[in-house]
CSV table of C-alpha atoms and ligand atoms in Angstrom, one decimal:
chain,number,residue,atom,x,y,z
A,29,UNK,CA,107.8,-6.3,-64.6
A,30,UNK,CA,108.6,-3.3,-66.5
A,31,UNK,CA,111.8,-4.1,-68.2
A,32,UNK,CA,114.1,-0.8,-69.5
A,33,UNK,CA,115.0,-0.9,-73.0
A,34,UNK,CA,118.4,1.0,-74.2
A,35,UNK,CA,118.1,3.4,-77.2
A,36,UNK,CA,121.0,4.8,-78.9
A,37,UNK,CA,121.2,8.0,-80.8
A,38,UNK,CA,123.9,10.1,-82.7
A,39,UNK,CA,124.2,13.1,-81.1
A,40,UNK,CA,125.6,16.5,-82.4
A,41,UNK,CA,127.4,19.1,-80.0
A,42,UNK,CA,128.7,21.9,-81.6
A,43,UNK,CA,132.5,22.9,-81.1
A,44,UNK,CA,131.7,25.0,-77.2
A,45,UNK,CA,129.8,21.8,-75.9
A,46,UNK,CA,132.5,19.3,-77.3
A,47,UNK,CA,135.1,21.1,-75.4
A,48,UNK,CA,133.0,21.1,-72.3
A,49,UNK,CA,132.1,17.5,-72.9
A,50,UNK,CA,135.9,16.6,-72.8
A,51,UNK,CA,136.4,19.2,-70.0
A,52,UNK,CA,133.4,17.1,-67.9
A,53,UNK,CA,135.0,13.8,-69.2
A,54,UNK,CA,138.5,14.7,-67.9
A,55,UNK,CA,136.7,15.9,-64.4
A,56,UNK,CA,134.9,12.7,-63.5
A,57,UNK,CA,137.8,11.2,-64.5
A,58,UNK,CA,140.3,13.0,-61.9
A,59,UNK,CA,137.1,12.5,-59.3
A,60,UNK,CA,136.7,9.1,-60.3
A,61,UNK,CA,141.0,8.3,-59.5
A,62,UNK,CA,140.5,10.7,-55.9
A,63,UNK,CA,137.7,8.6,-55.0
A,64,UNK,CA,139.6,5.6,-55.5
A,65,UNK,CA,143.0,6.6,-54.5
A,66,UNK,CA,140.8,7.3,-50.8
A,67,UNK,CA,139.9,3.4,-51.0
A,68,UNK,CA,143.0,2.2,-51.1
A,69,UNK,CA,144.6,4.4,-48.8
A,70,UNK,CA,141.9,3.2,-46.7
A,71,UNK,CA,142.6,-0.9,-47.5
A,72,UNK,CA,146.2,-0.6,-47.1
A,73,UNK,CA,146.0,1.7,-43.8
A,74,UNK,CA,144.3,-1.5,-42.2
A,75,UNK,CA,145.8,-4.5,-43.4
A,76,UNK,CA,148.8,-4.5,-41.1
A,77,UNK,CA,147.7,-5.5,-37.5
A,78,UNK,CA,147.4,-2.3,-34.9
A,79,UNK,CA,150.8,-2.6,-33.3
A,80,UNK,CA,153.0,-3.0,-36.3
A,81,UNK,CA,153.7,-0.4,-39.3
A,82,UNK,CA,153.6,-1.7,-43.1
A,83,UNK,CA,156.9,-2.4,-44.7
A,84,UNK,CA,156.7,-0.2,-47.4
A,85,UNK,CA,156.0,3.3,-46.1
A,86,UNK,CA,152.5,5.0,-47.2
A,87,UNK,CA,150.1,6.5,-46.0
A,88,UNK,CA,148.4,5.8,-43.3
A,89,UNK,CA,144.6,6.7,-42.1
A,90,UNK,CA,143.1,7.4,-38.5
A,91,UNK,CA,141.9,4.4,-37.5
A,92,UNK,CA,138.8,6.6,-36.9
A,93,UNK,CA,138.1,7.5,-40.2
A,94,UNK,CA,134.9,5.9,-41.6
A,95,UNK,CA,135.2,3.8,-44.7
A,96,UNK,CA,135.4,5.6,-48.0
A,97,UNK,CA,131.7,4.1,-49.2
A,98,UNK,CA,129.6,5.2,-52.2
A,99,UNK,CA,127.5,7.4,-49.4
A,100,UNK,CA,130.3,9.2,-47.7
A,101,UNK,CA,132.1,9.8,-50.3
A,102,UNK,CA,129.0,11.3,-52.2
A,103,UNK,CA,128.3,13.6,-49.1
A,104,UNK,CA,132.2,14.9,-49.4
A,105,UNK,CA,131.4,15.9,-53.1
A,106,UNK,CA,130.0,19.5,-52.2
A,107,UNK,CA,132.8,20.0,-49.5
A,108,UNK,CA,135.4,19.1,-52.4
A,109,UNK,CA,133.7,21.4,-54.7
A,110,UNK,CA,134.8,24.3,-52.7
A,111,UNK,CA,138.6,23.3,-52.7
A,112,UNK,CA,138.7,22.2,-56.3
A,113,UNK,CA,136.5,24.7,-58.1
A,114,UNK,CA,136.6,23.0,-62.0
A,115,UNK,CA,134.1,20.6,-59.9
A,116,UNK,CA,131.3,22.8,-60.3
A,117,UNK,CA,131.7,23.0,-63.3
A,118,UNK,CA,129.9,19.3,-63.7
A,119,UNK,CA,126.4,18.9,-62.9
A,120,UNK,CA,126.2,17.4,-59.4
A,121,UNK,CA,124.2,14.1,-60.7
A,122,UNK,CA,126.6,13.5,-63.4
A,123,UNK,CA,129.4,13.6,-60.1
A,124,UNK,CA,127.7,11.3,-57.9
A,125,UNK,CA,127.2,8.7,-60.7
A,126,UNK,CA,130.9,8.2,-61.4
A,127,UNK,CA,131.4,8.0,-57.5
A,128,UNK,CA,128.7,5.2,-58.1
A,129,UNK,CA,130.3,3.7,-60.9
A,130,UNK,CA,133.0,3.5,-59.3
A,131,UNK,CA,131.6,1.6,-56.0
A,132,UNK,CA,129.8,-0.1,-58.5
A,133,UNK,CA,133.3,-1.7,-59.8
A,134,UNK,CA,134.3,-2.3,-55.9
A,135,UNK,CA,131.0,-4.3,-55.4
A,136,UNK,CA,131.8,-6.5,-58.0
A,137,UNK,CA,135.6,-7.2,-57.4
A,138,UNK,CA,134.3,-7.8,-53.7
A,139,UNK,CA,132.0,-10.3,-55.0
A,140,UNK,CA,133.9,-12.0,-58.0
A,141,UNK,CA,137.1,-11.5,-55.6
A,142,UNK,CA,138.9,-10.5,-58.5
A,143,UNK,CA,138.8,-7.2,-60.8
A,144,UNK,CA,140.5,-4.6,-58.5
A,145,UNK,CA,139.1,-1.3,-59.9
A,146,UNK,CA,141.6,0.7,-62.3
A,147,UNK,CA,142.8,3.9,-62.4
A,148,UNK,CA,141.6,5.4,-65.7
A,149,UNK,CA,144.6,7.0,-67.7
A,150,UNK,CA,144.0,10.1,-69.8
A,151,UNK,CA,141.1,9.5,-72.5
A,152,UNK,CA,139.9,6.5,-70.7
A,153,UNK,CA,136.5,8.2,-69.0
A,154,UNK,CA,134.8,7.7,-72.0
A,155,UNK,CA,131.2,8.4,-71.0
A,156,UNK,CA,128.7,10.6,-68.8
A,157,UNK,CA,125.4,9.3,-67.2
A,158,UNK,CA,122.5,11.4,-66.6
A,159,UNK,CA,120.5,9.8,-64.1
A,160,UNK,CA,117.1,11.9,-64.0
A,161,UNK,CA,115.3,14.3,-65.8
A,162,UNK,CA,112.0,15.8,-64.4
A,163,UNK,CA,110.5,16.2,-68.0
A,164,UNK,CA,110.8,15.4,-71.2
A,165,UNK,CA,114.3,16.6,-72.2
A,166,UNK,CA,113.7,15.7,-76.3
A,167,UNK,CA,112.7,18.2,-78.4
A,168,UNK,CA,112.2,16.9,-81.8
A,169,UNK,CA,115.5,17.5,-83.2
A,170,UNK,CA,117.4,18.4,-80.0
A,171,UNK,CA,117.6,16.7,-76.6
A,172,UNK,CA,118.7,19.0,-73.6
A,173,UNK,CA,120.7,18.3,-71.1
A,174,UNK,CA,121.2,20.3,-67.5
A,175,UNK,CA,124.1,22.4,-67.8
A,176,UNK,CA,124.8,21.9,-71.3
A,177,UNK,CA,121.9,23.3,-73.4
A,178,UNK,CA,120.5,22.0,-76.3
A,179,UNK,CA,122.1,19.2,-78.0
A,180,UNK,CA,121.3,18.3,-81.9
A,181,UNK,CA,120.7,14.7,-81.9
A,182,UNK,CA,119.3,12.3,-85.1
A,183,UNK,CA,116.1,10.9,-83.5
A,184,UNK,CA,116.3,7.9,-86.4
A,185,UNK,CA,113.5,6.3,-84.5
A,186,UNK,CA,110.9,7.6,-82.2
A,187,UNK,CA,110.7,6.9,-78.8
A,188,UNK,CA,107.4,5.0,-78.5
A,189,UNK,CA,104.7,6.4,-76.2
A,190,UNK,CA,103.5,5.9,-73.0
A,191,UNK,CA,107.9,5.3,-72.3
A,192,UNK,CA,109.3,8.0,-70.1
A,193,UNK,CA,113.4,9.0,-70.4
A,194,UNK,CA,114.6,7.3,-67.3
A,195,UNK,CA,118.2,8.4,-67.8
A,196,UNK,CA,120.5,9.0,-70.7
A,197,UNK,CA,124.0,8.1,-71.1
A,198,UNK,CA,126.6,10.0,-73.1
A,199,UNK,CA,129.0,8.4,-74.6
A,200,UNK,CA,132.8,9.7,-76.9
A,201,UNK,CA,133.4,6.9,-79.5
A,202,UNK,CA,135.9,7.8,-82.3
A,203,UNK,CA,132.8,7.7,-84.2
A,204,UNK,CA,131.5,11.0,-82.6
A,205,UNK,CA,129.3,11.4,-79.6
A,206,UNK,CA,126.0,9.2,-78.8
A,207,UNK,CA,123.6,9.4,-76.1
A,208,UNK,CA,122.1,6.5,-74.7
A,209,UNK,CA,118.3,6.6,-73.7
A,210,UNK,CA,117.4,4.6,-70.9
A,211,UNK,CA,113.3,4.5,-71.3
A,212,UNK,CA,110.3,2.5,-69.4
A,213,UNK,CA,107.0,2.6,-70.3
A,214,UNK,CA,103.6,1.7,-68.2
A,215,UNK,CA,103.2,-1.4,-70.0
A,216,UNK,CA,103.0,-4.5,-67.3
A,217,UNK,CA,104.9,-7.3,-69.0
A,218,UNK,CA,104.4,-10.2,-67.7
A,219,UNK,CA,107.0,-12.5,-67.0
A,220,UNK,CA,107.8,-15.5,-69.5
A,221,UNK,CA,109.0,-18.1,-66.8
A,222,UNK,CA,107.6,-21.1,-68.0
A,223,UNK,CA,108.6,-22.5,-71.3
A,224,UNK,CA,105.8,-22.7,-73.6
A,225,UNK,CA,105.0,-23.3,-77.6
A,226,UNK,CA,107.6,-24.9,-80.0
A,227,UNK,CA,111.0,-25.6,-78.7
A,228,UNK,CA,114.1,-24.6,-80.1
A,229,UNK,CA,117.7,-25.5,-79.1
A,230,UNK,CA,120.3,-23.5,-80.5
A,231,UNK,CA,124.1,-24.6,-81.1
A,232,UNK,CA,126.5,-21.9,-81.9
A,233,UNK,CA,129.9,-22.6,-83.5
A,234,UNK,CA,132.4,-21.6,-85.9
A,235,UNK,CA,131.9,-23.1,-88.9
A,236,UNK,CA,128.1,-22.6,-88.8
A,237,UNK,CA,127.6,-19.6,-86.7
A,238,UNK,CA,124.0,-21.2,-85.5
A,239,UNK,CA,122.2,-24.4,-86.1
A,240,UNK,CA,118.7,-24.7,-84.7
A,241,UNK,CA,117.3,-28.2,-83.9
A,242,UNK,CA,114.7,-27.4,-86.9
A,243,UNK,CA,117.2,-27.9,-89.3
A,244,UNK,CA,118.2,-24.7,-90.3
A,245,UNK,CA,121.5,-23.1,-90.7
A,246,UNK,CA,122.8,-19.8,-90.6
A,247,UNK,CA,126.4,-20.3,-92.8
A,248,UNK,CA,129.5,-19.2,-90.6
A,249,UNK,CA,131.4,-16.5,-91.4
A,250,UNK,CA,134.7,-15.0,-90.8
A,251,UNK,CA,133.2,-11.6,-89.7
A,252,UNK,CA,134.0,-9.2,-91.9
A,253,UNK,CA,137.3,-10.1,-93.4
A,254,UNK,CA,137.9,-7.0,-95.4
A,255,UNK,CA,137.2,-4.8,-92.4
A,256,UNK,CA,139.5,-6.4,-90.3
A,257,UNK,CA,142.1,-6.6,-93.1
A,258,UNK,CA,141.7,-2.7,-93.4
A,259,UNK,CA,142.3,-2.9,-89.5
A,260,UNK,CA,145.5,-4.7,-89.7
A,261,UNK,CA,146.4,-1.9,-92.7
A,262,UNK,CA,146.0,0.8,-90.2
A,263,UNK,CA,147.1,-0.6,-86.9
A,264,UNK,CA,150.8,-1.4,-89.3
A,265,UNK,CA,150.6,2.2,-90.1
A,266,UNK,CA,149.5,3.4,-86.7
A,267,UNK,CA,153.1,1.7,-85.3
A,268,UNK,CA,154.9,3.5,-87.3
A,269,UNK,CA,154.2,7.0,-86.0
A,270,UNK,CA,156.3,8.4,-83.7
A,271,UNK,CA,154.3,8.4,-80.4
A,272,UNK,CA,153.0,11.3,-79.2
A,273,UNK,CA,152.8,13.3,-82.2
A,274,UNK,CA,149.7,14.9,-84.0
A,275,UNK,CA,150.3,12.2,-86.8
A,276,UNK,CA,149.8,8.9,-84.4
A,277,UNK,CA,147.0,10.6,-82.6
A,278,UNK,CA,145.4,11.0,-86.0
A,279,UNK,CA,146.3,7.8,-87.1
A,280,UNK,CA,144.9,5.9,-83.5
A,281,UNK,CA,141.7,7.6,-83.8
A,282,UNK,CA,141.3,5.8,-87.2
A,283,UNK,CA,142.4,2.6,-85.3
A,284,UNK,CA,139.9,3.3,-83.2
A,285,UNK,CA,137.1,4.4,-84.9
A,286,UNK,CA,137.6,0.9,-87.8
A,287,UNK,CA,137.2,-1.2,-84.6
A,288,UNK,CA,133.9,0.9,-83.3
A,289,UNK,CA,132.9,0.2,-86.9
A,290,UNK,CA,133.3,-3.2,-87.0
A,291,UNK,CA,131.8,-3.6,-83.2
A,292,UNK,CA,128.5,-2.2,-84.9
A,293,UNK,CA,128.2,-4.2,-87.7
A,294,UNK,CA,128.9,-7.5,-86.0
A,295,UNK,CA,126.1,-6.4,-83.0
A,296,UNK,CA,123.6,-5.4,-86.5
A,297,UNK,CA,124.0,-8.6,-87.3
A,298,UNK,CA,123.1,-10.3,-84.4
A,299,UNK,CA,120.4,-8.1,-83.3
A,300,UNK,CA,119.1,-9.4,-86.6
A,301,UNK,CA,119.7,-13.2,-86.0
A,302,UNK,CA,117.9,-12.8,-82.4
A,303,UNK,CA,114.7,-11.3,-84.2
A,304,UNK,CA,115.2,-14.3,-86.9
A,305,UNK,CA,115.6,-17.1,-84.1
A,306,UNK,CA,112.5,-15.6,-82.5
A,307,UNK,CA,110.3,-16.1,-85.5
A,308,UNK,CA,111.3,-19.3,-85.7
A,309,UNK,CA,110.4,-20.7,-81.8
A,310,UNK,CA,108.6,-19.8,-78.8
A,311,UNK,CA,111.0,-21.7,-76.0
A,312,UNK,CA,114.8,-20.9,-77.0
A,313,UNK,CA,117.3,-22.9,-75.6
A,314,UNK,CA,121.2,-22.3,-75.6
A,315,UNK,CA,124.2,-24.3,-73.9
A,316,UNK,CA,125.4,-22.4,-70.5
A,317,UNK,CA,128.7,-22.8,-72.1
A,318,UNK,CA,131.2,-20.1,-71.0
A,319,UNK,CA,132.7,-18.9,-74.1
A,320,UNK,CA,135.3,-17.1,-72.4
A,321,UNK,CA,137.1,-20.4,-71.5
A,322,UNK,CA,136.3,-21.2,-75.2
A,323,UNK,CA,138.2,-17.8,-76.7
A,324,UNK,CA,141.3,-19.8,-75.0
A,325,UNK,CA,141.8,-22.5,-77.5
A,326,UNK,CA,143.6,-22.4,-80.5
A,327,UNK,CA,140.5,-20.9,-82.6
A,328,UNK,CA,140.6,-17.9,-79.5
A,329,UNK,CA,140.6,-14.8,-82.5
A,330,UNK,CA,137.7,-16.5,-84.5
A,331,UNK,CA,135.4,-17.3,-81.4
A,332,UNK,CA,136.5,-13.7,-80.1
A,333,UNK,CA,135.5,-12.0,-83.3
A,334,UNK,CA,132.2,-14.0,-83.3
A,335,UNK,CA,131.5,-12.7,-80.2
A,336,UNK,CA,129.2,-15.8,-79.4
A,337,UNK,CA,128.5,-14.6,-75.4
A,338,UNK,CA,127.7,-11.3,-76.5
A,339,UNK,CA,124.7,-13.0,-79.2
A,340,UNK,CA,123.4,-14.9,-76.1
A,341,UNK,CA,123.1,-11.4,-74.2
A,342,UNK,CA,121.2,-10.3,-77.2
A,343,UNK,CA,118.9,-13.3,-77.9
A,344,UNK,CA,118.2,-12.5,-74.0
A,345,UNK,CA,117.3,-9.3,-74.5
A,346,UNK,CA,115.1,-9.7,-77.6
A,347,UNK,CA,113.3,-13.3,-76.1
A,348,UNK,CA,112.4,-10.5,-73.0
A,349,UNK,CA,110.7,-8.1,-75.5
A,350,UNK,CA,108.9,-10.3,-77.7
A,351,UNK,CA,107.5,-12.3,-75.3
A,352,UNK,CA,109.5,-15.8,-75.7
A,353,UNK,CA,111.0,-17.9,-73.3
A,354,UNK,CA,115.0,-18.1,-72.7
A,355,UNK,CA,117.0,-21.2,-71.2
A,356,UNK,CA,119.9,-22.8,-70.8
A,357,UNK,CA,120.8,-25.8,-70.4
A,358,UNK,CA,123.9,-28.5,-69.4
A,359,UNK,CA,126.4,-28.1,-72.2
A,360,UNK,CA,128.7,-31.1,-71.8
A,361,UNK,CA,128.7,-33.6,-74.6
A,362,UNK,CA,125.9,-32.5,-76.7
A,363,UNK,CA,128.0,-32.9,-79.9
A,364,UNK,CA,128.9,-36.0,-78.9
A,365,UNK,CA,125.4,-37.4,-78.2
A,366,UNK,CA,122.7,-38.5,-80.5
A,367,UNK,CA,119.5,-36.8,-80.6
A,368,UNK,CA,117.9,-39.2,-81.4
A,369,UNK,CA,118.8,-42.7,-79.3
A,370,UNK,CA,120.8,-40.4,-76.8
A,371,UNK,CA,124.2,-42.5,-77.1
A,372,UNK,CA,127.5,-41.5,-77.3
A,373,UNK,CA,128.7,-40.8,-80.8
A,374,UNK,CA,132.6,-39.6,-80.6
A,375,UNK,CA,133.0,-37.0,-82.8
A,376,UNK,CA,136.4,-34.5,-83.4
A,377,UNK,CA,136.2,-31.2,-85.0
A,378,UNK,CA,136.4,-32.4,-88.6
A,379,UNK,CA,133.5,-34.8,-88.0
A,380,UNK,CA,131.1,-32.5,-90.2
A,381,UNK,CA,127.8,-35.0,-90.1
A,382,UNK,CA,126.3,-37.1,-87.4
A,383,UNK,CA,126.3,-40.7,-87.8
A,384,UNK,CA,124.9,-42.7,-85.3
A,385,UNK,CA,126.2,-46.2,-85.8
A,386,UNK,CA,123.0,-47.5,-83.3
A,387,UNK,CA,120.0,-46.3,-85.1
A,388,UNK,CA,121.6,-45.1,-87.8
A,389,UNK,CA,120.0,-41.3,-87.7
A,390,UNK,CA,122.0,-38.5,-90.1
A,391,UNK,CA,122.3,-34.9,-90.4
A,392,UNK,CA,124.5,-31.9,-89.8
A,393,UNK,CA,126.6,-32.4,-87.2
A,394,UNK,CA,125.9,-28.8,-85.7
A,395,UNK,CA,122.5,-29.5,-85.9
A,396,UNK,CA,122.5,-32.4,-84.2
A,397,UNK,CA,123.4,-30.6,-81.0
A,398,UNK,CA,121.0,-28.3,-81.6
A,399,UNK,CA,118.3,-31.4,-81.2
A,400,UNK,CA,120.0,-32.7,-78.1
A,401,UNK,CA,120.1,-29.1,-76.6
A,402,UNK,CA,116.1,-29.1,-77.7
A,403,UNK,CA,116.0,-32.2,-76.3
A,404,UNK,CA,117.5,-31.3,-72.7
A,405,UNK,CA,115.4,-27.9,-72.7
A,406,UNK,CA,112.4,-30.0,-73.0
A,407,UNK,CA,113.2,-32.7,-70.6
A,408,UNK,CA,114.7,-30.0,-67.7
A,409,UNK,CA,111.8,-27.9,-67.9
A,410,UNK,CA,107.9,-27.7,-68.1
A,411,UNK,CA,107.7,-28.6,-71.7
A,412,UNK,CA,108.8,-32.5,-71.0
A,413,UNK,CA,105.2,-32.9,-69.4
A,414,UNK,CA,103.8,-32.6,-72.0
A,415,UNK,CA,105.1,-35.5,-73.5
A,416,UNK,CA,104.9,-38.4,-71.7
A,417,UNK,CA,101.6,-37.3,-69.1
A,418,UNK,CA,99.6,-37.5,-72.2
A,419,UNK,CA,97.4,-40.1,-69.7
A,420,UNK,CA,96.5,-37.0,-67.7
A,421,UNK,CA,95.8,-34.9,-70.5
A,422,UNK,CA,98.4,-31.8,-70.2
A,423,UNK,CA,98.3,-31.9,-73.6
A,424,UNK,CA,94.7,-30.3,-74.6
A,425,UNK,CA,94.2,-29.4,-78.2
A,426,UNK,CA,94.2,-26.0,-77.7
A,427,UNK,CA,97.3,-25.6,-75.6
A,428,UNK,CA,99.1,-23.0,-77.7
A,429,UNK,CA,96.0,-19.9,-77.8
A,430,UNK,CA,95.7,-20.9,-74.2
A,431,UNK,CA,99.9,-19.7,-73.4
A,432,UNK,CA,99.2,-17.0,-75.8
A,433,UNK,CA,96.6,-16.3,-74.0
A,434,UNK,CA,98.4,-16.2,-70.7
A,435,UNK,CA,101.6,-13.9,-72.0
A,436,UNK,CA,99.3,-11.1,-73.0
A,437,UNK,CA,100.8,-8.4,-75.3
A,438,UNK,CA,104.4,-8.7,-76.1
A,439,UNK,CA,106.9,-5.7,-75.1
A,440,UNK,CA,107.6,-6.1,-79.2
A,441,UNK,CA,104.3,-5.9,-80.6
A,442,UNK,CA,103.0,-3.1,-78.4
A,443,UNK,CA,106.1,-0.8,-79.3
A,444,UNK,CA,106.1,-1.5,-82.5
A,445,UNK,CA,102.5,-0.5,-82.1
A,446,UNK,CA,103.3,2.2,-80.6
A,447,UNK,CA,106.1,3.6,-82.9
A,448,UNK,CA,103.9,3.4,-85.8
A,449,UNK,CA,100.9,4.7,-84.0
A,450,UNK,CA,98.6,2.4,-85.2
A,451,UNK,CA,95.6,1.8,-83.5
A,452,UNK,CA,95.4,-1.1,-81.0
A,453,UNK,CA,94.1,-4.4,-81.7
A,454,UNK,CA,90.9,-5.6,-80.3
A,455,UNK,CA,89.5,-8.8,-80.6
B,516,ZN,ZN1,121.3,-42.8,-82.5
């Protein structure tokens, strides 16, 4: 397995390729709403039987024409480009990947059966994708791109060797513009499916923002109060403007550009966390809570500003490249269990510490869970062999070199390796 890893850099167009940017932007955009106003026309020429008409009048398709796929629609692109000319303006790759994206978004409403694809208003295209590049398009301080030339962008950290550009996404935030590297290297990972090394179970919550079952807590937080107290500030002043005019758009982009501001900070910190948890254990485990149904309750603006699903999309991501082992397991009732004796122990919210009235075993009520969801990770997976078949000796001395062993090179060590250009290490 060769897993992709996403870089992002601050890039610089000057004034010519920001206008041609927005010009490409606005494009896709149109291409994008075509494409998708075909589909429909397509689903709502067939869904009255043959021998009747709809009730409302539209439009209505042969009943020969093919369906509107991601391939036909693709191979209409260069016959559309000689009606509307601004089309060739785009490069052709950056055209067929917002026709992707947007069967992409079909293919999951078809699955999900919910999530229609959108029409995207003016300003909502807000980014590009690049999906090949023969060589390498980075130049030290600049990064080309096919029909836009040379680009200024703050390379802040190398791209390791030995990865290849795979693609490169550009993306309008009210920040400014950043482009999104897509790279791969040559470096066979192999795949951590097997828990292994010291266990940890992870409870996230509100008023500790983690607890691991080794006792530690990371304090909660009310992200950044200030920020979003400057946010309230500006959104007040924002709906006061008189729509429309140069003063509200002014005043939206600094909306906009508070909450970009705040988005990065809060994904800093967890990137952060996820390096931390992995120092800490080998085997993470988290609940397969879904905290969307949790953003519902009465806390919904705390949980949504911790951005809790987005951490466990992180920790994911960082167990991949550093070599640990990711699971999840049952959430129900594990702050209302003991960790220890594994009864019930009703708690409500205010309950701070556990106190199990059976064998009498106290701590931190958020850590508490963490040790039951330890304990479930253990006893669903691998790991709870080694516990109890102690008779038919799973458990050699030696176990922990020997999964090292196994796992090879991290992803993390080798590109930190890499990036420094230190030599590698032989035993
Ligand atoms: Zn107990």
């Amino acid at each position: 397995m060769t897993p992709t890893l996403n870089y992002s850099y601050r890039i610089y167009p000057d004034s010519k390729q920001e206008t041609m940017l927005d010009e490409w932007l606005e494009i896709c955009r149109r291409s994008y709403n075509y494409a998708l106003r075909e589909l429909k026309d397509w689903i709502a020429s067939r869904k009255c039987p043959i021998d009747r008409c709809s009730l409302e009048s539209e439009y209505i398709m042969a009943a020969s024409y093919p369906f509107p796929g991601y391939h036909q629609q693709q191979n209409q692109l260069p016959k559309a480009k000689k009606v509307f000319l601004e089309l060739a303006k785009v490069s052709s790759q950056v055209l067929q990947t917002n026709i992707r994206r947007l069967h992409d978004a079909w293919d999951f409403f078809r699955n999900r059966g919910f999530g229609f694809p959108r029409f995207k208003k003016y300003g909502q295209m807000k980014s590009l994708l690049f999906p090949q590049f023969k060589s390498n398009p980075l130049t030290g301080w600049q990064i080309k791109l096919p029909k836009l030339g040379k680009v200024q962008i703050n390379l802040h950290r190398p791209i390791p060797d030995g990865f290849v550009i795979k693609q490169i996404r550009v993306v309008k935030k009210a920040m400014g513009w950043f482009a999104v590297i897509s790279i791969q290297s040559d470096i066979n990972l192999p795949e951590v499916n097997a828990p292994f090394g010291h266990p940890l179970g992870l409870d996230v919550g509100l008023s500790s923002y983690l607890a691991t079952s080794d006792n530690y807590v990371e304090k909660g937080r009310k992200f950044f109060k200030t920020e979003h107290r400057r946010l309230k500030v500006l959104q007040r002043r924002l709906s006061r403007k008189q729509k429309r005019s140069n003063n509200y758009e002014k005043a939206r982009k600094k909306v906009e550009k508070q909450h970009n501001h705040i988005a990065f900070k809060r994904k800093d910190y967890q990137f952060k966390l996820a390096h931390k948890v992995c120092d800490m254990g080998d085997s993470i485990f988290m609940e397969d809570i879904d905290f969307r149904t949790m953003a519902k309750g009465f806390l919904s603006k705390h949980t949504l500003d911790a951005g809790f699903g987005q951490f466990r999309d992180i920790l994911k991501y960082v167990c991949l490249i550093r070599g640990k082992y990711f699971g999840l397991v049952d959430h129900r009732g594990t702050s209302q269990t003991c960790p220890n004796c594994r009864t019930e122990v009703r708690k409500t919210l205010s309950d701070r510490v556990h106190d199990c009235p059976e064998c009498h075993y106290r701590c931190d009520r958020d850590v508490a869970s963490a040790q039951e969801i330890c304990n479930r990770g253990i006893e669903t997976t691998t790991l709870g062999l080694r516990g109890k078949e102690t008779v038919c000796q799973v458990e050699v001395s030696g176990v922990m070199s020997l999964d090292n062993w196994r796992r090879g090179i991290p992803l993390w060590a080798e590109i930190s390796r890499r990036e420094s250009g230190s030599p590698r290490y032989t035993a």
